[in-house]
Short mmCIF file of C-alpha atoms in Angstrom, two decimals:
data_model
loop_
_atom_site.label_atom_id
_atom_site.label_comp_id
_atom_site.label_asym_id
_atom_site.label_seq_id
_atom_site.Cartn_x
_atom_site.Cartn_y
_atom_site.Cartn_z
CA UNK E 1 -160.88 44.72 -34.45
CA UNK E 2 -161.71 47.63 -36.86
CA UNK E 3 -165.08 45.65 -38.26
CA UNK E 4 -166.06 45.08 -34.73
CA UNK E 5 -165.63 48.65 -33.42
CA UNK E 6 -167.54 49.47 -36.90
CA UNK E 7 -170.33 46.98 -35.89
CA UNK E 8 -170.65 48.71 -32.31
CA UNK E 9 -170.64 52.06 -33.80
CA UNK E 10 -173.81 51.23 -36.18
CA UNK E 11 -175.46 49.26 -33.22
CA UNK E 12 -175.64 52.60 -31.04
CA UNK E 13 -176.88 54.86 -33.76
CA UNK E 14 -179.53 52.23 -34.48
CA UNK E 15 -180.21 52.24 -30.81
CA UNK E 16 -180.09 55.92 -30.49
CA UNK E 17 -182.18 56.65 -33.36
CA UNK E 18 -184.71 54.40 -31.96
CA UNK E 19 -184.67 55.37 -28.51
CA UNK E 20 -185.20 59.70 -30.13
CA UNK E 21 -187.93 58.39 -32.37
CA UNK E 22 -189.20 56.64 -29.04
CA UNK E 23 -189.19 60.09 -27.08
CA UNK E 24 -191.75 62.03 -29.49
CA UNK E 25 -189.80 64.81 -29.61
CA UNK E 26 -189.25 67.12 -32.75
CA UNK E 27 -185.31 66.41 -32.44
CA UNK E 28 -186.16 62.73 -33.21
CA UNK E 29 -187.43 63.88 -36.67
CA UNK E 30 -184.36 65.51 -37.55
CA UNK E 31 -182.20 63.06 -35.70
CA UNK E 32 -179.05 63.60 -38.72
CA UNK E 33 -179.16 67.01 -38.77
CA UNK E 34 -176.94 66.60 -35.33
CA UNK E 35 -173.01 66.58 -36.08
CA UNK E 36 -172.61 64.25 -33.46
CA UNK E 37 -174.48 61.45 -35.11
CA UNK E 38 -173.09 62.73 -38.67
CA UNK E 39 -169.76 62.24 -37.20
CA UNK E 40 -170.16 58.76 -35.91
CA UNK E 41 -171.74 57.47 -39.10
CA UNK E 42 -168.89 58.53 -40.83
CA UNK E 43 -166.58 56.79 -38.09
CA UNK E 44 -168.43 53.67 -38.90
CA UNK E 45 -168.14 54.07 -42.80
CA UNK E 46 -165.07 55.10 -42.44
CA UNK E 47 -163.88 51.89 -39.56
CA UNK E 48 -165.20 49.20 -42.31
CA UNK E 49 -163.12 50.25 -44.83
CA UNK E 50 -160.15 50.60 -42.57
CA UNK E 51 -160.79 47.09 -41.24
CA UNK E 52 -161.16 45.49 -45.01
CA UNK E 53 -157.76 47.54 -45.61
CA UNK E 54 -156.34 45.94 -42.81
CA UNK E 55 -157.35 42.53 -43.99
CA UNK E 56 -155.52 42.92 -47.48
CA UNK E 57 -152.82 45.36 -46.78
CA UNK E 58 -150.10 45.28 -43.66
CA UNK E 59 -149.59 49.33 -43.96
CA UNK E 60 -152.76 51.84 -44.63
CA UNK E 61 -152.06 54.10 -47.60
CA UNK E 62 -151.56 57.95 -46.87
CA UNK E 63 -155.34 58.75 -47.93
CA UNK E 64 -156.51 56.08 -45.03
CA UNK E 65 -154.06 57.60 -42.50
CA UNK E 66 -155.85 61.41 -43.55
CA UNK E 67 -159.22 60.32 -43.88
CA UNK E 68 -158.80 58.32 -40.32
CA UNK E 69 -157.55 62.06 -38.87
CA UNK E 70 -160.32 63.88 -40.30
CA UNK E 71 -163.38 61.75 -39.37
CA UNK E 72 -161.59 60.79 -35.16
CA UNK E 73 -160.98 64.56 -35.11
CA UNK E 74 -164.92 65.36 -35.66
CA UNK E 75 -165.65 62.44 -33.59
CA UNK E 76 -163.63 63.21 -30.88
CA UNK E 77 -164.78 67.33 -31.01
CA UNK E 78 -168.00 65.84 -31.02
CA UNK E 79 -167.98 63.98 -28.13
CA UNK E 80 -166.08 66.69 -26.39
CA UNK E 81 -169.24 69.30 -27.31
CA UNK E 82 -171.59 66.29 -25.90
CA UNK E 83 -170.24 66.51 -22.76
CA UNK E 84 -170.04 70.29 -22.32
CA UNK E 85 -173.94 70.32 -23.61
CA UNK E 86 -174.82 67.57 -20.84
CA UNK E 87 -172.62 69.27 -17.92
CA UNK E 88 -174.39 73.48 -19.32
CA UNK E 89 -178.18 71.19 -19.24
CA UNK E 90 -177.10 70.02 -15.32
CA UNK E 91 -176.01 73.33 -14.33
CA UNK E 92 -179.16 75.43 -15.54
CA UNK E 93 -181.11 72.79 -13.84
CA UNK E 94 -182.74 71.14 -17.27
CA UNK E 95 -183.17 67.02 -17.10
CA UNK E 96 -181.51 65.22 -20.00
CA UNK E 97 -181.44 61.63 -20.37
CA UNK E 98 -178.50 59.98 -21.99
CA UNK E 99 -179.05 56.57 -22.98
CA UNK E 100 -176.38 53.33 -23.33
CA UNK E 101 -175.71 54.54 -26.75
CA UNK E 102 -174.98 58.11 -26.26
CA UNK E 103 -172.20 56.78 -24.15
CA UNK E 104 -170.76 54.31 -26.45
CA UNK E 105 -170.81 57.13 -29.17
CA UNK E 106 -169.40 60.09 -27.51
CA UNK E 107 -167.38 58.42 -24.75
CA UNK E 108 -166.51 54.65 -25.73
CA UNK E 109 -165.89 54.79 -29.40
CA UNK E 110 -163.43 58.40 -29.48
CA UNK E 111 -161.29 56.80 -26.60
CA UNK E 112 -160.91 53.60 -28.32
CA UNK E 113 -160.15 55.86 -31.81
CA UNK E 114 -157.01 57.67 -29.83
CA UNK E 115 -155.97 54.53 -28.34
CA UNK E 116 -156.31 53.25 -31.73
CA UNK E 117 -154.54 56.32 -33.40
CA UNK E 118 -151.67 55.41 -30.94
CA UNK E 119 -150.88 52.10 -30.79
CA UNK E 120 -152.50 50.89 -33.99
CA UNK E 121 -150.25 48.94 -36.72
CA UNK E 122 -150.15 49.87 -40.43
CA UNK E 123 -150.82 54.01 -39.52
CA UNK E 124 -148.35 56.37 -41.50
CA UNK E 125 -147.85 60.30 -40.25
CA UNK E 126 -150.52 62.42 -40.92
CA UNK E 127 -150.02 65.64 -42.85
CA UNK E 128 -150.70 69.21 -41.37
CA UNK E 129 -152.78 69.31 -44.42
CA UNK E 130 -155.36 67.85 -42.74
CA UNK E 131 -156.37 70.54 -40.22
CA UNK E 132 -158.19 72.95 -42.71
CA UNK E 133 -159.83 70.22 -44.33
CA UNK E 134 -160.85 69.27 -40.79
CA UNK E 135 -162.29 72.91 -40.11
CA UNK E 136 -163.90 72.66 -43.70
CA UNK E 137 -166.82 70.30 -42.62
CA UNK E 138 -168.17 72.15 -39.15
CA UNK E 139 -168.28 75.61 -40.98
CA UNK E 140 -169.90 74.49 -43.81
CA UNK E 141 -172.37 72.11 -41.45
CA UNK E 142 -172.60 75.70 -39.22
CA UNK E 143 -173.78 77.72 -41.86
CA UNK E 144 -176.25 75.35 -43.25
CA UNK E 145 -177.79 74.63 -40.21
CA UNK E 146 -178.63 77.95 -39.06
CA UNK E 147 -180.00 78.82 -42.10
CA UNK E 148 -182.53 75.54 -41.75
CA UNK E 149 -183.45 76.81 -38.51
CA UNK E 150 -184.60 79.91 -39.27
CA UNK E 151 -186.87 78.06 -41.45
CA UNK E 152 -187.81 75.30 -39.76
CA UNK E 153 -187.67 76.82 -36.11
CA UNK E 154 -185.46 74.56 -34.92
CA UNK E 155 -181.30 73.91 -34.05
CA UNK E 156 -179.47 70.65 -32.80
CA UNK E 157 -177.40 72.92 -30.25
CA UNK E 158 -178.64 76.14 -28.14
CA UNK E 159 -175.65 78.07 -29.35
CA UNK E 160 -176.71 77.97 -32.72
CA UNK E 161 -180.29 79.29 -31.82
CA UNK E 162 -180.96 83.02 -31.67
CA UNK E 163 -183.50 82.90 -28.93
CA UNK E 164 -181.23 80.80 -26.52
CA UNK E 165 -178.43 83.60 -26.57
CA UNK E 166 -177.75 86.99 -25.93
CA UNK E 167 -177.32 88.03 -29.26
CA UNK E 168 -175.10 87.36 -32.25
CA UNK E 169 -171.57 87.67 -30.86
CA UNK E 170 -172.30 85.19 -27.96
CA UNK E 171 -173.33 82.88 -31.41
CA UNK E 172 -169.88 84.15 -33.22
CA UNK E 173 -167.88 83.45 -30.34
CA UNK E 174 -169.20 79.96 -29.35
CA UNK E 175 -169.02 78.91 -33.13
CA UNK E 176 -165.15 80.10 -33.34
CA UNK E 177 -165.03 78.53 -30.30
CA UNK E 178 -166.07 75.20 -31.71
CA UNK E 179 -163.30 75.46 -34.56
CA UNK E 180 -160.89 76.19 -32.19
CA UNK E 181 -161.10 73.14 -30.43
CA UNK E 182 -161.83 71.38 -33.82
CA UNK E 183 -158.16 72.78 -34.87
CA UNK E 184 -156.84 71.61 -31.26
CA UNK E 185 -158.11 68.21 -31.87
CA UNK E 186 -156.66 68.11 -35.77
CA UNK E 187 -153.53 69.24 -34.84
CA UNK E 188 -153.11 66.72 -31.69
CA UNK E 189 -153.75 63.95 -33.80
CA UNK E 190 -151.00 64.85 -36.54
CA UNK E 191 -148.38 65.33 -33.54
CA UNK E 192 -149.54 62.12 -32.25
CA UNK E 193 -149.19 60.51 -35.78
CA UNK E 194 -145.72 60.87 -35.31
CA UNK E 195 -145.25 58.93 -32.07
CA UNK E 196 -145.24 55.01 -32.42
CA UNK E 197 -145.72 53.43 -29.14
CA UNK E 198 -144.22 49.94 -29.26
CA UNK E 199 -146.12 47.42 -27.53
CA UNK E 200 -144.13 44.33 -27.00
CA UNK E 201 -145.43 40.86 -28.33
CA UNK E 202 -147.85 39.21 -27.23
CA UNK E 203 -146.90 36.39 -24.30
CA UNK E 204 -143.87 38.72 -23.28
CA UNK E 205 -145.92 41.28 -21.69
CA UNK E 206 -143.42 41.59 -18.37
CA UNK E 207 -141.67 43.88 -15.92
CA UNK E 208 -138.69 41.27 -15.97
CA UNK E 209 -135.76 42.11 -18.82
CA UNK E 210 -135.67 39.87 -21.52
CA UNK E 211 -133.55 36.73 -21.34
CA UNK E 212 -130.25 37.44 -23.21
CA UNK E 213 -129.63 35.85 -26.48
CA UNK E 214 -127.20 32.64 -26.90
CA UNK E 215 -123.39 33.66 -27.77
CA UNK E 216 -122.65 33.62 -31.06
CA UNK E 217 -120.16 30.71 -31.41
CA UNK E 218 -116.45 31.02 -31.30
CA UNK E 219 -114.61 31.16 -34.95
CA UNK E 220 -111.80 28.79 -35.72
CA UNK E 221 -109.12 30.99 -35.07
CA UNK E 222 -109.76 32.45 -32.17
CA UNK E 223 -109.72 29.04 -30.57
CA UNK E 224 -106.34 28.55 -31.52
CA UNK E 225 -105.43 31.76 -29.99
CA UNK E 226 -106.99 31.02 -26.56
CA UNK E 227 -105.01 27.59 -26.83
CA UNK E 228 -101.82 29.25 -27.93
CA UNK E 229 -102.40 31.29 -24.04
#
């Protein structure tokens, strides 16, 4: 299941990299410099080498388990930050067109990774370790970026551009903002790494209780003392 959600994931960002460099825009030349699409190609990196784990090995080792927190916890922010983008471009009245493959990135593939992060076999807890190394990635990606737009003239996301806010503490607050929810997210995930849902086998799947199992059968001597009544 793993290599197929991994083959879906690099299916979209082919499609979605086809379908920018179809829209001759100047966002379809920098296509990777969004963290949304950074995010999913490392879900998809990161999926195939869960899925050949899986194959070999019946429980994921501790640095699978902390590398799957990190990467669903920028995938899931990511898709989160989508959304809020698309629902700020329909209030302010400016069209945006989000194609098939948007949806399987930012909607499809993060609710399959929770439902995954839940109910999958072979995950171990996740350490609280995890959320600063989460928050490590979008600051770093933050900083850079801004700095390439002032030189290029161009940002993935409004907040990020100078001439699309107020001023620099409407950019300060939507950026701590962001690693709020990035924390949120990271933290979420290592609570929910210590829940195991059981799911019961397959075939048995049934509101009904189970049957009961046969009676052990009766020893030698307790005969005799049902006889001896």
């Amino acid at each position: 299941m793993r290599l197929l959600i991994a083959a879906v994931c690099i299916v979209s960002l082919t499609h979605r990299m086809l379908w920018g460099m179809g829209s001759q825009t100047l966002a379809s030349q920098n296509f990777f410099a969004y963290l949304t699409i950074q995010s999913n190609v490392a879900f998809a990196a990161l999926t195939i080498v869960a899925g050949i784990t899986a194959l070999r090995h019946a429980e994921d080792p501790s640095w699978l388990t902390s590398a799957r927190a990190l990467v669903l916890s920028w995938t899931i922010t990511a898709g989160l930050a989508f959304s809020i983008i698309v629902w700020q471009a329909g209030v302010r009245g400016i069209p945006i067109t989000v194609p098939w493959s948007d949806v399987v990135l930012h909607y499809v593939l993060p609710a399959f990774g929770i439902v995954s992060w839940l109910i999958g076999p072979g995950r171990a807890s996740a350490s609280w370790r995890v959320v600063p190394y989460v928050l490590l990635y979008p600051a770093l990606w933050g900083i850079f970026t801004i700095w390439r737009g002032r030189i290029i003239g161009w940002y993935p996301y409004y907040f990020l551009d100078p001439r699309q806010v107020s001023g620099l503490a409407e950019m300060a607050i939507s950026c701590l903002l962001a690693l709020s929810i990035f924390a949120v997210v990271a933290s979420a995930l290592v609570l929910l790494s210590r829940v195991r849902v059981l799911m019961p086998p397959w075939g048995e799947i049934s509101s009904r209780p189970a049957p009961a199992g046969r009676r052990r059968p009766v020893t030698g001597g307790l005969r005799h003392a049902h006889r001896a009544r």
